[in-house]
Coordinates of C-alpha atoms in Angstrom, one line a residue:
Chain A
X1 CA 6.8 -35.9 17.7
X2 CA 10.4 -35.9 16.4
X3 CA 8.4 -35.9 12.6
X4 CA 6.5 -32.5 13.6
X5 CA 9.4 -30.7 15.4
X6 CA 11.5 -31.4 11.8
X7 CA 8.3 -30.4 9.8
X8 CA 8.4 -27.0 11.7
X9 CA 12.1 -26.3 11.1
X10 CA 11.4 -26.7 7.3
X11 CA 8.0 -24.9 7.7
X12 CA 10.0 -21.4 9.6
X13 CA 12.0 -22.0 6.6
X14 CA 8.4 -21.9 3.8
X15 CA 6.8 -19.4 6.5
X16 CA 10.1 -16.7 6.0
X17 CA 9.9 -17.2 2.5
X18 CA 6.5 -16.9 1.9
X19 CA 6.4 -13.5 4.6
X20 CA 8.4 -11.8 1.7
X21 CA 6.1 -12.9 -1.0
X22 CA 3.0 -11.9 0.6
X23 CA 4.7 -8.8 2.2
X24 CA 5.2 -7.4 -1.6
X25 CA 2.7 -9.0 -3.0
X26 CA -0.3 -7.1 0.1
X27 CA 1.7 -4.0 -0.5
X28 CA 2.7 -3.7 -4.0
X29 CA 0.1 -6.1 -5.7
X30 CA 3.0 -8.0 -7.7
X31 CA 3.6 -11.7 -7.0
X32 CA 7.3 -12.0 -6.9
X33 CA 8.3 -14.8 -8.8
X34 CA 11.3 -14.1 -8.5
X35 CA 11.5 -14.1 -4.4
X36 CA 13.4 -17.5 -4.4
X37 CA 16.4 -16.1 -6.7
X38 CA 16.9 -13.3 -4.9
X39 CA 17.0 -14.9 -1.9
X40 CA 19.5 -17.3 -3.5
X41 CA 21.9 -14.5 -4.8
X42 CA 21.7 -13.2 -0.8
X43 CA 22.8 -16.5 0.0
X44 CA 25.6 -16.8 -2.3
X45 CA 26.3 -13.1 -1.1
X46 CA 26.9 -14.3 2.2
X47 CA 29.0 -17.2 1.3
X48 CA 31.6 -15.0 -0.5
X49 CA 31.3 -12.8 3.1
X50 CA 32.2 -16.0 5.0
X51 CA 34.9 -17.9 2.6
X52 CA 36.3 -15.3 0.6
X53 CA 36.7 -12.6 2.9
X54 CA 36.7 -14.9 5.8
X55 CA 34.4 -12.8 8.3
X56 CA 32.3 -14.5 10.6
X57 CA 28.8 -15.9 10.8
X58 CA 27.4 -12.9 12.3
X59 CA 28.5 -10.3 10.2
X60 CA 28.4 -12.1 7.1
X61 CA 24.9 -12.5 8.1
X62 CA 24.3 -8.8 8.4
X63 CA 26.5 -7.6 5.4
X64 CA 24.2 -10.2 3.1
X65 CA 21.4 -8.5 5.1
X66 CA 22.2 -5.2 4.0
X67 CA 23.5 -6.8 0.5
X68 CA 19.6 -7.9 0.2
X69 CA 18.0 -4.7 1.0
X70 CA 20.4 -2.9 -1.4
X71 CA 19.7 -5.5 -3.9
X72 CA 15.3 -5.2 -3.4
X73 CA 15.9 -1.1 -3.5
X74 CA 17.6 -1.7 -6.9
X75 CA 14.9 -4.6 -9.0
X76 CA 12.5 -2.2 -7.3
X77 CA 13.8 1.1 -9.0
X78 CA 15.3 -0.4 -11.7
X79 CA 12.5 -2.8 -12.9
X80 CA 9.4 -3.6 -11.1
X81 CA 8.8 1.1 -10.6
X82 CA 7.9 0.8 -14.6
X83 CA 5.6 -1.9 -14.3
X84 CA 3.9 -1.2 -11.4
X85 CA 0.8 0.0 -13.4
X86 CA 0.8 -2.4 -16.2
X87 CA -2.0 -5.7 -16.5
X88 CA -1.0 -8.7 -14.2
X89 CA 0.0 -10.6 -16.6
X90 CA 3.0 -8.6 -17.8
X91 CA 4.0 -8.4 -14.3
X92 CA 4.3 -11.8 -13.6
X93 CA 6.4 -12.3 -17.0
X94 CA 8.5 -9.5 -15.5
X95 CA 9.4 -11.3 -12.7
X96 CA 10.0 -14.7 -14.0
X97 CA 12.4 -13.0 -16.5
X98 CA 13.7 -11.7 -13.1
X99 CA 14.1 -15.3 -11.8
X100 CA 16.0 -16.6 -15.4
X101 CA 18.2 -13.4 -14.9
X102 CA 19.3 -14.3 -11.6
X103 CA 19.5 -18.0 -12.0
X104 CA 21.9 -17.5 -14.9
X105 CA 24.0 -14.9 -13.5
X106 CA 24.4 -17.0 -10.2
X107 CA 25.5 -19.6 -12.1
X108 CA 28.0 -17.7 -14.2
X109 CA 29.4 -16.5 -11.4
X110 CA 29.5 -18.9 -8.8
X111 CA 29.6 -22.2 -11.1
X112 CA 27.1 -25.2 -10.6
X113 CA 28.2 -27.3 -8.0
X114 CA 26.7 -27.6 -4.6
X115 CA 28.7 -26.3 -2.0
X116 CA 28.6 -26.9 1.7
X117 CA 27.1 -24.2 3.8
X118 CA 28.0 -23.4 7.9
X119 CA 25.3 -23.9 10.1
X120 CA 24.9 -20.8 12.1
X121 CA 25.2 -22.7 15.1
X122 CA 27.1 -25.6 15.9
X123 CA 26.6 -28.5 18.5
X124 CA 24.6 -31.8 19.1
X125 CA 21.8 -32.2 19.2
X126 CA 19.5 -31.7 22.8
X127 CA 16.8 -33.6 24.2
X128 CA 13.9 -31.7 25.0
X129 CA 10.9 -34.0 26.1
X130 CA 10.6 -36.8 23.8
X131 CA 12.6 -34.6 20.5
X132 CA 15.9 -33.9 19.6
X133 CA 16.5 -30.5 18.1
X134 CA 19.9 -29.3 17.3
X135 CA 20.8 -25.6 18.4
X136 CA 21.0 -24.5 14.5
X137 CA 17.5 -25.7 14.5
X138 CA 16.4 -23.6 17.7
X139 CA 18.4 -20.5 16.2
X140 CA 15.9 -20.9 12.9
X141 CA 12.5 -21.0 15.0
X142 CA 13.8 -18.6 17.1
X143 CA 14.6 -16.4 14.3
X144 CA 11.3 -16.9 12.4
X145 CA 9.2 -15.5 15.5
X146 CA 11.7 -13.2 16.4
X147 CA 10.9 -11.4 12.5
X148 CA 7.2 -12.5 12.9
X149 CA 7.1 -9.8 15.8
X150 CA 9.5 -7.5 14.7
X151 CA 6.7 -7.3 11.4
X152 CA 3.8 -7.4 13.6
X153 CA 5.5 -4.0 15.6
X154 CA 6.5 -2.2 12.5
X155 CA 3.1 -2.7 10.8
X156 CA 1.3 -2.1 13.8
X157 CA 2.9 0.9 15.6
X158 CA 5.6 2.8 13.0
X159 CA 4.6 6.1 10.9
X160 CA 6.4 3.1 7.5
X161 CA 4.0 0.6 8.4
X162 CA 1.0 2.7 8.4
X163 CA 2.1 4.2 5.4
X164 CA 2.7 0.6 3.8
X165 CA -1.0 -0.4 5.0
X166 CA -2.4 2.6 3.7
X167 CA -0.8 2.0 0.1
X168 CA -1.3 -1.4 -0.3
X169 CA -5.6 -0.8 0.8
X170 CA -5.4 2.7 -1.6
X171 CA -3.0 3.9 -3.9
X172 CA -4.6 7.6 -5.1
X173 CA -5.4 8.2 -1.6
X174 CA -2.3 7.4 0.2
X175 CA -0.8 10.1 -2.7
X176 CA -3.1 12.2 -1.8
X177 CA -2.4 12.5 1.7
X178 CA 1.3 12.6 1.3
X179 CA 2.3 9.5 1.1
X180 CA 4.8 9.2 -1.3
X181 CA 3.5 5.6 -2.7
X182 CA 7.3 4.7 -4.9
X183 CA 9.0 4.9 -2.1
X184 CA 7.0 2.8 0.5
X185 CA 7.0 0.2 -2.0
X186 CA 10.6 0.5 -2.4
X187 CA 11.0 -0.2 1.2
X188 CA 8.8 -3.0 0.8
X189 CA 10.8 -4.6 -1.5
X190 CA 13.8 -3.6 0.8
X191 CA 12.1 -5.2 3.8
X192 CA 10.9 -8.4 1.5
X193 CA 14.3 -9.0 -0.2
X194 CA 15.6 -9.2 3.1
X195 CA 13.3 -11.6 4.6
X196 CA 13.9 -13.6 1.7
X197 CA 17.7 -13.2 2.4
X198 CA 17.5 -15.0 5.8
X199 CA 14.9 -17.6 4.8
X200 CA 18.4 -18.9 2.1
X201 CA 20.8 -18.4 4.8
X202 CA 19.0 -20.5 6.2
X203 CA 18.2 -23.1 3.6
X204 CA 21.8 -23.4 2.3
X205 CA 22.9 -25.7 5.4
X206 CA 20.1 -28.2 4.6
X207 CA 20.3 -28.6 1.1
X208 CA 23.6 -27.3 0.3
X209 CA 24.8 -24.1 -1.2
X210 CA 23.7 -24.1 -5.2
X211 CA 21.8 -21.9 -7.6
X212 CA 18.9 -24.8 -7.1
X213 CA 18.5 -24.4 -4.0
X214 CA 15.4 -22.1 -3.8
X215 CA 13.1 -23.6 -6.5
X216 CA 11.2 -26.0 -4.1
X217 CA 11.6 -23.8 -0.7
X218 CA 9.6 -20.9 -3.2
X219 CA 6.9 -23.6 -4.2
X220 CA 6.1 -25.0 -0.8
X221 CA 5.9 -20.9 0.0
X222 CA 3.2 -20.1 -2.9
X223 CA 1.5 -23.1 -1.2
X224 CA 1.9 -21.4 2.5
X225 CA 0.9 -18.2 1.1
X226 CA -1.9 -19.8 -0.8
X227 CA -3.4 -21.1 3.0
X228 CA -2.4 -18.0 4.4
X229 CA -4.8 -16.7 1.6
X230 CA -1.8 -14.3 0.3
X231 CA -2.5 -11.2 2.2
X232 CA -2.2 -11.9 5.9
X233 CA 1.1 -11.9 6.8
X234 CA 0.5 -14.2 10.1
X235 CA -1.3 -16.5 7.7
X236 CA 2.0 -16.9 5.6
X237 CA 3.9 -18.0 8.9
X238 CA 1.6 -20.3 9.5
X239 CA 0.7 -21.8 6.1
X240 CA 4.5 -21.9 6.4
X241 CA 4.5 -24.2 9.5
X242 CA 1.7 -26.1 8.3
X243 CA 2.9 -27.1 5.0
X244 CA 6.5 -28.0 6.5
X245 CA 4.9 -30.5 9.3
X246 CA 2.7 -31.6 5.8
X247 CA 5.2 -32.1 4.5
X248 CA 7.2 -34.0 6.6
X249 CA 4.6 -36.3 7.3
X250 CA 3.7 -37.2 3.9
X251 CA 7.5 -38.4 3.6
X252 CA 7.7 -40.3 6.0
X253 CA 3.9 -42.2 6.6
X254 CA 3.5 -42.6 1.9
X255 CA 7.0 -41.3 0.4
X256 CA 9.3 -38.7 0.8
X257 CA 9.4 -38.3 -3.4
X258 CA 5.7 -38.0 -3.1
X259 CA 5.9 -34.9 -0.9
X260 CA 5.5 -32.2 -3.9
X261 CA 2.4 -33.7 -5.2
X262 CA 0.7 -34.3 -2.2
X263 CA 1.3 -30.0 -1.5
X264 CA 0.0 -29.3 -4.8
X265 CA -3.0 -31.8 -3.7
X266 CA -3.5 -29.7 -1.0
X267 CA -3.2 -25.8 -3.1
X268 CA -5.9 -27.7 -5.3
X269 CA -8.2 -28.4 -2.1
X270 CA -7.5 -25.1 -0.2
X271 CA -8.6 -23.2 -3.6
X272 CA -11.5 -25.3 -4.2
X273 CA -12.5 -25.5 -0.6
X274 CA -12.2 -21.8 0.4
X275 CA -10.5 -19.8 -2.1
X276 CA -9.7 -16.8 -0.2
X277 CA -7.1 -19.3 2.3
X278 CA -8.2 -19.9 5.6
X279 CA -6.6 -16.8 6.9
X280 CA -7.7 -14.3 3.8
X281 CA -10.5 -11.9 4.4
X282 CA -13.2 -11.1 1.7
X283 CA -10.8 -8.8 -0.7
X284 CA -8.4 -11.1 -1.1
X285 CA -8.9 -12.2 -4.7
X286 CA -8.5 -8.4 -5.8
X287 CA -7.7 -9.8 -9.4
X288 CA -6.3 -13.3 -11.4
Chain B
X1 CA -3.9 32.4 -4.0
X2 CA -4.7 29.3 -6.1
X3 CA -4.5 30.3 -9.9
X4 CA -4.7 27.8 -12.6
X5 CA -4.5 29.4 -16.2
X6 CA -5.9 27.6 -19.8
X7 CA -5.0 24.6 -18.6
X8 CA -5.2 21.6 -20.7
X9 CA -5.2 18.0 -19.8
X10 CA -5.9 14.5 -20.6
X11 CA -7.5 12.1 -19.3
X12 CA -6.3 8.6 -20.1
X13 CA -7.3 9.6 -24.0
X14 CA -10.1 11.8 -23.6
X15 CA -9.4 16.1 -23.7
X16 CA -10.9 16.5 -20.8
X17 CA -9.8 19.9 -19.8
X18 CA -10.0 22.4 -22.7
X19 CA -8.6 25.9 -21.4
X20 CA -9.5 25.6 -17.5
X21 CA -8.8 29.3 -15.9
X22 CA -10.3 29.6 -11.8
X23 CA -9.2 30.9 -8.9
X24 CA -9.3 30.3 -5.2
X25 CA -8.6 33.6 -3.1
X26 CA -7.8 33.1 0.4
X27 CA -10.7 32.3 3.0
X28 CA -13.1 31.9 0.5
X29 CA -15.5 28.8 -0.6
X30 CA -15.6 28.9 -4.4
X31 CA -17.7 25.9 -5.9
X32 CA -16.8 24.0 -9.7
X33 CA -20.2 23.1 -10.7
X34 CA -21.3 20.7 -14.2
X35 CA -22.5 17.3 -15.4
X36 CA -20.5 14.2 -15.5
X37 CA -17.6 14.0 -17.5
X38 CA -17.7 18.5 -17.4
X39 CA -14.1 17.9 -15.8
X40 CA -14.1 18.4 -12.6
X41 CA -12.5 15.6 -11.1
X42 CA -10.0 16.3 -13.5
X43 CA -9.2 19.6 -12.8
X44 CA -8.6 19.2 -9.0
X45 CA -6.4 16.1 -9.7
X46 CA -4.3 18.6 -12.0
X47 CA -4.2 20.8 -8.7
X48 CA -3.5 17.8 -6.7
X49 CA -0.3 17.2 -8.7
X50 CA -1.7 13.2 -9.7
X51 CA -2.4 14.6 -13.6
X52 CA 0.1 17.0 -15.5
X53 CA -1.6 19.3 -17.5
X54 CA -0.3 19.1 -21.4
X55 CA -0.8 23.4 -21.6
X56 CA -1.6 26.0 -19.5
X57 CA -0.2 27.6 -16.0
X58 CA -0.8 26.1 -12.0
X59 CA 0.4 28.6 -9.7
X60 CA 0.5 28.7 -5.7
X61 CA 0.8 31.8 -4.6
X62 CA 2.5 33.4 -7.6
X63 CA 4.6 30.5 -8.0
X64 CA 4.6 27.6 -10.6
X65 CA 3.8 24.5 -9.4
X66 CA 4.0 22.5 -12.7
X67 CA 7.5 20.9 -11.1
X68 CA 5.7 19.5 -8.0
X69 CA 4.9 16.4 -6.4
X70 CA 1.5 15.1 -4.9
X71 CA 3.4 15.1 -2.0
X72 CA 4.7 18.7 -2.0
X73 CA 1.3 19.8 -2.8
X74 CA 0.1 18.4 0.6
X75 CA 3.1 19.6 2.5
X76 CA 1.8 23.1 0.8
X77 CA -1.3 23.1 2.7
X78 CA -3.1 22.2 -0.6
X79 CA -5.6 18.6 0.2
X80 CA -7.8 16.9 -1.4
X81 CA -10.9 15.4 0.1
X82 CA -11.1 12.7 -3.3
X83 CA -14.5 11.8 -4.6
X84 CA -16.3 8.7 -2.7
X85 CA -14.5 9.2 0.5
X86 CA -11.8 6.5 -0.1
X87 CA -10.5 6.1 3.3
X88 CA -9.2 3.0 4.0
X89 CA -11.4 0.4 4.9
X90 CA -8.9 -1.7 6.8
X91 CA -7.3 0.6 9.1
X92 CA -8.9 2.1 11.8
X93 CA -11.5 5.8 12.0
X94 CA -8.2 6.9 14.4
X95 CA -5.4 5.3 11.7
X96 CA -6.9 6.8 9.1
X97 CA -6.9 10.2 11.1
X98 CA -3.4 9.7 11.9
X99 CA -2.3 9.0 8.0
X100 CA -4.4 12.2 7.5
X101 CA -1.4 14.1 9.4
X102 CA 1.0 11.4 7.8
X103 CA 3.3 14.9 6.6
X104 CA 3.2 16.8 10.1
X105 CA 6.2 16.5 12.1
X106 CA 4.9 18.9 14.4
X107 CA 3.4 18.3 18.1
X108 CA 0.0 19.4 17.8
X109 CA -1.4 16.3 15.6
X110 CA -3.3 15.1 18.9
X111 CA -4.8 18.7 19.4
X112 CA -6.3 18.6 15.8
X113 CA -7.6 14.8 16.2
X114 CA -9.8 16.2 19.2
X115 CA -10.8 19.3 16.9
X116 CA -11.9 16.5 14.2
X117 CA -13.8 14.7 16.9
X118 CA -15.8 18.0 18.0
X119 CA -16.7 18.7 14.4
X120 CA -17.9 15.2 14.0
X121 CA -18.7 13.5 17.2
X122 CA -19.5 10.3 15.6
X123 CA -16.1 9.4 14.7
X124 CA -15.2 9.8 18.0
X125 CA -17.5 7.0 19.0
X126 CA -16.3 4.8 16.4
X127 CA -12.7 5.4 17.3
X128 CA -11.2 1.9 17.1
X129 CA -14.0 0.6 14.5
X130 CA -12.6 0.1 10.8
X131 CA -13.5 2.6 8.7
X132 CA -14.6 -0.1 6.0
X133 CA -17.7 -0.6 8.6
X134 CA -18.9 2.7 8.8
X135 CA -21.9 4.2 7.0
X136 CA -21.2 6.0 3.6
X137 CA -22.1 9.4 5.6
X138 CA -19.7 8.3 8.2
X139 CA -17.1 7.5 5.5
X140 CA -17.5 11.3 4.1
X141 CA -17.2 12.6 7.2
X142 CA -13.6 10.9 8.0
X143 CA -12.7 11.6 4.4
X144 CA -13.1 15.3 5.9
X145 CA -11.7 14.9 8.9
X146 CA -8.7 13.1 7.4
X147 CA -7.6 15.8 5.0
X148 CA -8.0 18.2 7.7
X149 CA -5.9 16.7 9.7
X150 CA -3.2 17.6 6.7
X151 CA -3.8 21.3 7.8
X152 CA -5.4 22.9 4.7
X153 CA -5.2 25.8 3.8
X154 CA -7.0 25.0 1.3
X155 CA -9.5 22.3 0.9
X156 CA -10.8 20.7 -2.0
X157 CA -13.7 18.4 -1.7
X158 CA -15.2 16.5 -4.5
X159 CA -18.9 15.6 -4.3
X160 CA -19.0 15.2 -0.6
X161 CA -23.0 14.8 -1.3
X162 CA -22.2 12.2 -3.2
X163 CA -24.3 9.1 -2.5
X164 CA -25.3 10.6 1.2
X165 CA -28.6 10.3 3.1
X166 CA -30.0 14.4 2.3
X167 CA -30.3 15.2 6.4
X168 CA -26.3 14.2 6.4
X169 CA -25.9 16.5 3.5
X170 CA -26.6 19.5 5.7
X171 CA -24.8 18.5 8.5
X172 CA -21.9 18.3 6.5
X173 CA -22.2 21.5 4.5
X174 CA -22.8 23.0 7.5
X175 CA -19.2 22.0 8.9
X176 CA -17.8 22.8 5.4
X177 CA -19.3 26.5 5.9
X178 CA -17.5 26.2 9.7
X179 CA -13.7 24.7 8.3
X180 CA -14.3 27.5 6.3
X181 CA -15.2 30.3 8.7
X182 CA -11.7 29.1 10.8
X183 CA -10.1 30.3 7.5
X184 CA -9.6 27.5 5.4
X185 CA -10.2 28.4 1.4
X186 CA -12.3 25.7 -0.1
X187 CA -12.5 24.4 -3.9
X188 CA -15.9 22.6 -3.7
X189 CA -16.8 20.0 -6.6
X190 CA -20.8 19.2 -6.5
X191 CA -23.1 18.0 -8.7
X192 CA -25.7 19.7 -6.0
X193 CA -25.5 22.3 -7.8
X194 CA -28.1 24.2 -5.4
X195 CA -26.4 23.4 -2.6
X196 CA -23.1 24.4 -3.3
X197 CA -24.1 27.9 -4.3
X198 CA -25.8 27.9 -1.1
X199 CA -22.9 27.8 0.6
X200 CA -20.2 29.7 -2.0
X201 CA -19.1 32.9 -2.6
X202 CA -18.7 32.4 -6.1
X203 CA -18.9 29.6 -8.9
X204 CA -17.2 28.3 -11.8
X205 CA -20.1 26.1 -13.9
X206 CA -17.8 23.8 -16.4
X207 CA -18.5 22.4 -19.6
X208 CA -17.1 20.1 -22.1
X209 CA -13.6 20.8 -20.3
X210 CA -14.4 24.6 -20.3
X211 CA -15.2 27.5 -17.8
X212 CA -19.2 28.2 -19.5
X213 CA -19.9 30.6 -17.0
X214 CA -18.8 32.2 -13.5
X215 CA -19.7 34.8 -11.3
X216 CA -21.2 35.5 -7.4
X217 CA -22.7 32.5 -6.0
X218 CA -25.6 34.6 -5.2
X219 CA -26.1 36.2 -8.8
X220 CA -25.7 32.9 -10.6
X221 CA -28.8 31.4 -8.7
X222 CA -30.7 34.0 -9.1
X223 CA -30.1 34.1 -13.2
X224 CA -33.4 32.7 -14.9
X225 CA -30.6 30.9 -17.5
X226 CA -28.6 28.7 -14.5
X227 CA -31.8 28.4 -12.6
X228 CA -33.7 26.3 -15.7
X229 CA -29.9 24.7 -17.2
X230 CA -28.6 23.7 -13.6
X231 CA -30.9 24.2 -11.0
X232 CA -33.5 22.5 -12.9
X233 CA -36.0 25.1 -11.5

């Protein structure tokens, strides 16, 4: 029990991350490499909010917040608007330049040692039934379906999120009704850089603060997205959840080094097995 | 009210507008006839804002609309129905209404979704279904329904006939005559030629990128020439 409740923790963790990619990736049709890095920088962001200027957790938190969505308005107007027409392939490249960039920079600026991050909330641990969670660990799930419905509201019910549905199913059309297609996927990025903001905030008390930090929380979110089949955004969460309780139980029943390939293992299988993810509907392989 | 003047444009590479002069006076149906590749499409995506024309003069009104967005364009009453339907096959008949109205901030969107469903009562019954299960002529008529919820003033279909069972045809030209009767101006692409002079009150008949001939609806299908080039009578 205790094995699953930590494999969910780490999988809200995957299932925030991989929201973001899939969020830009159904909207925009660009895979952001380049997700984990940003979140990073957030992260960092936040850090200099909490030690630096010595604000609290909470509005540290909401500063990086608004740091994030600053930050996705800006890679999307200042890089991704240009490619949004060119092949695939070139926008992939464009955004694993985008990761380099922001790697480097981070560590220019903020050096390359690991760093100890505050927990948003402190306190031992409590026993619930037969598991002990701490209450940083119940502030992350919490958080994660907190987002989840806030996401499932805005797409569902708001004048954005109809527009954002409409452009990511049509772009000529949505223009052609009035949408006005840049910026919706400006606010997608917006909305995805800051998903991707709290998914590090809330990685950098597990693994420590460093410009490292994202590289396997972004893998294990390809592979959530990848069961999720990369357009359902509920299929993220829970490709998330899955992959962390995976996860967890590979390392502790066969090894915890052997975690990574064990997920890749199961990418392979999901692809082969049903290639559209378990959640993805027929259109999902759209292209690559 | 609609004036576009020896317009140019490309398409991708291709010259596919070569000196394009038409008009659309208020109230009236005018119909852009020709083959494949005459430019048609092209011509109401250069009114539509979505291809800027390299020469030539677009004006609304009496006013230049060379500097405008897609977007403006729709706030300006000016909406595109766009060749095979494309609504959007994962929202819902009623979403897709609603993104229809998407620039409307005023109260009455409601009222025009019921005026919709009395023009085409089968969209009403298929309210909640997604439009990506609907027939084709199902699909052409939300495509309709879905631009008029942008309040036209004027409309421009392209090939609503377009790959539609023929009794569906004339049910919807039959509504186009009716949007049109309520005042609406209509630009109407066809291949059909026949059918679209049917319904017109006059007809521009493109070639190669270039206005061959226009005149009355009702003269031009009456002329031994159109009747054995386009009518293929």
């Amino acid at each position: 029990m205790q094995i699953l409740m930590s494999g969910l923790i780490f999988g809200c963790i995957y299932g925030l991350t991989a929201l973001g990619l899939v969020l830009i990736y159904k909207t925009t049709d660009i895979v952001n490499f380049a997700q984990g890095e940003m979140a990073m920088v957030t992260t960092f962001v936040s850090f200099v909010f909490l030690s630096n200027f010595g604000f609290g957790y909470i509005p540290s938190l909401l500063l990086a917040l608004i740091f994030a969505a600053i930050f996705g308005i800006a890679i999307h107007q200042i890089v991704m608007k240009r490619v949004q027409s060119a092949p695939p392939l070139n926008q992939i490249v464009v955004t694993l330049g985008l990761f380099m960039i922001l790697n480097g920079m981070a560590g220019l600026i903020w050096g390359h040692k690991p760093t100890s991050y505050p927990q948003a909330v402190k306190g031992d641990s409590i026993k619930l039934g037969s598991v002990f969670i701490t209450p940083n660990e119940l502030f992350i799930l919490c958080i994660t379906f907190f987002l989840m419905l806030i996401f499932f509201l805005l797409f569902r019910f708001t004048r954005v999120g109809l527009a954002m549905r409409a452009s990511a199913q049509d772009i000529k059309a949505s223009q052609l009704m009035g949408i006005k297609v840049t910026s919706v996927f400006t606010a997608t990025w917006a909305v995805g850089a800051i998903l991707g903001g709290v998914a590090g905030i809330m990685t950098a008390p597990i693994t420590f603060l460093d410009t490292q930090m994202m590289f396997e929380v972004l893998i294990m979110a390809f592979a959530a997205a990848v069961i999720g089949g990369f357009v359902s955004l509920p299929g993220a969460v829970i490709g998330g959840l899955f992959i962390g309780v995976f996860e967890n139980l590979i390392a502790f029943y066969i090894s915890p080094e052997m975690k990574l390939v064990y997920t890749f293992l199961l990418i392979i299988l999901v692809l082969y097995i049903r290639p559209q993810g378990i959640f993805g509907g027929k259109q999902t392989l759209k292209k690559v | 009210m609609l004036k576009l003047n020896d317009v140019h444009a490309f398409y991708g590479r291709v010259h596919a507008l070569r000196g394009v002069s038409l008009e659309v006076p208020e109230g009236k149906i005018i119909s852009l006839l020709g083959g494949n590749g005459a430019g048609k499409s092209t011509t109401l995506n250069v009114i539509s804002r979505l291809i800027q024309p390299k020469e030539g003069n677009f004006e609304l009104n009496g006013q230049s609309m060379l500097k405008k967005s897609p977007s403006d364009m729709v706030k300006q009453g000016v909406i595109q129905c766009p060749e095979n339907r494309r609504v959007f096959p994962l929202l819902t008949v009623e979403e897709n209404l609603k993104i229809g109205a998407y620039q409307r901030k005023d109260k009455n969107i409601q009222l025009d979704m019921e005026k919709v469903y009395t023009y085409f009562p089968r969209l009403k019954e298929r309210k909640i279904q997604k439009a990506g299960t609907l027939s084709g002529g199902e699909q052409q008529m939300l495509a309709i329904g879905r631009s008029l919820m942008g309040k036209p003033k004027i409309l421009l279909l392209d090939e609503p006939s377009l790959g539609i069972a023929p009794i569906l045809v004339s049910e919807i030209f039959k509504i186009i005559k009716e949007i049109n009767n309520e005042g609406t101006a209509i630009l109407l692409v066809e291949q059909n030629a026949h059918m679209a002079m049917s319904i017109s009150d006059y007809s521009y008949i493109l070639e190669n990128g270039r206005v061959a001939l226009e005149g009355n609806s009702e003269d031009l299908k009456n002329d031994d020439e159109v009747r054995k080039l386009y009518l293929g009578a």
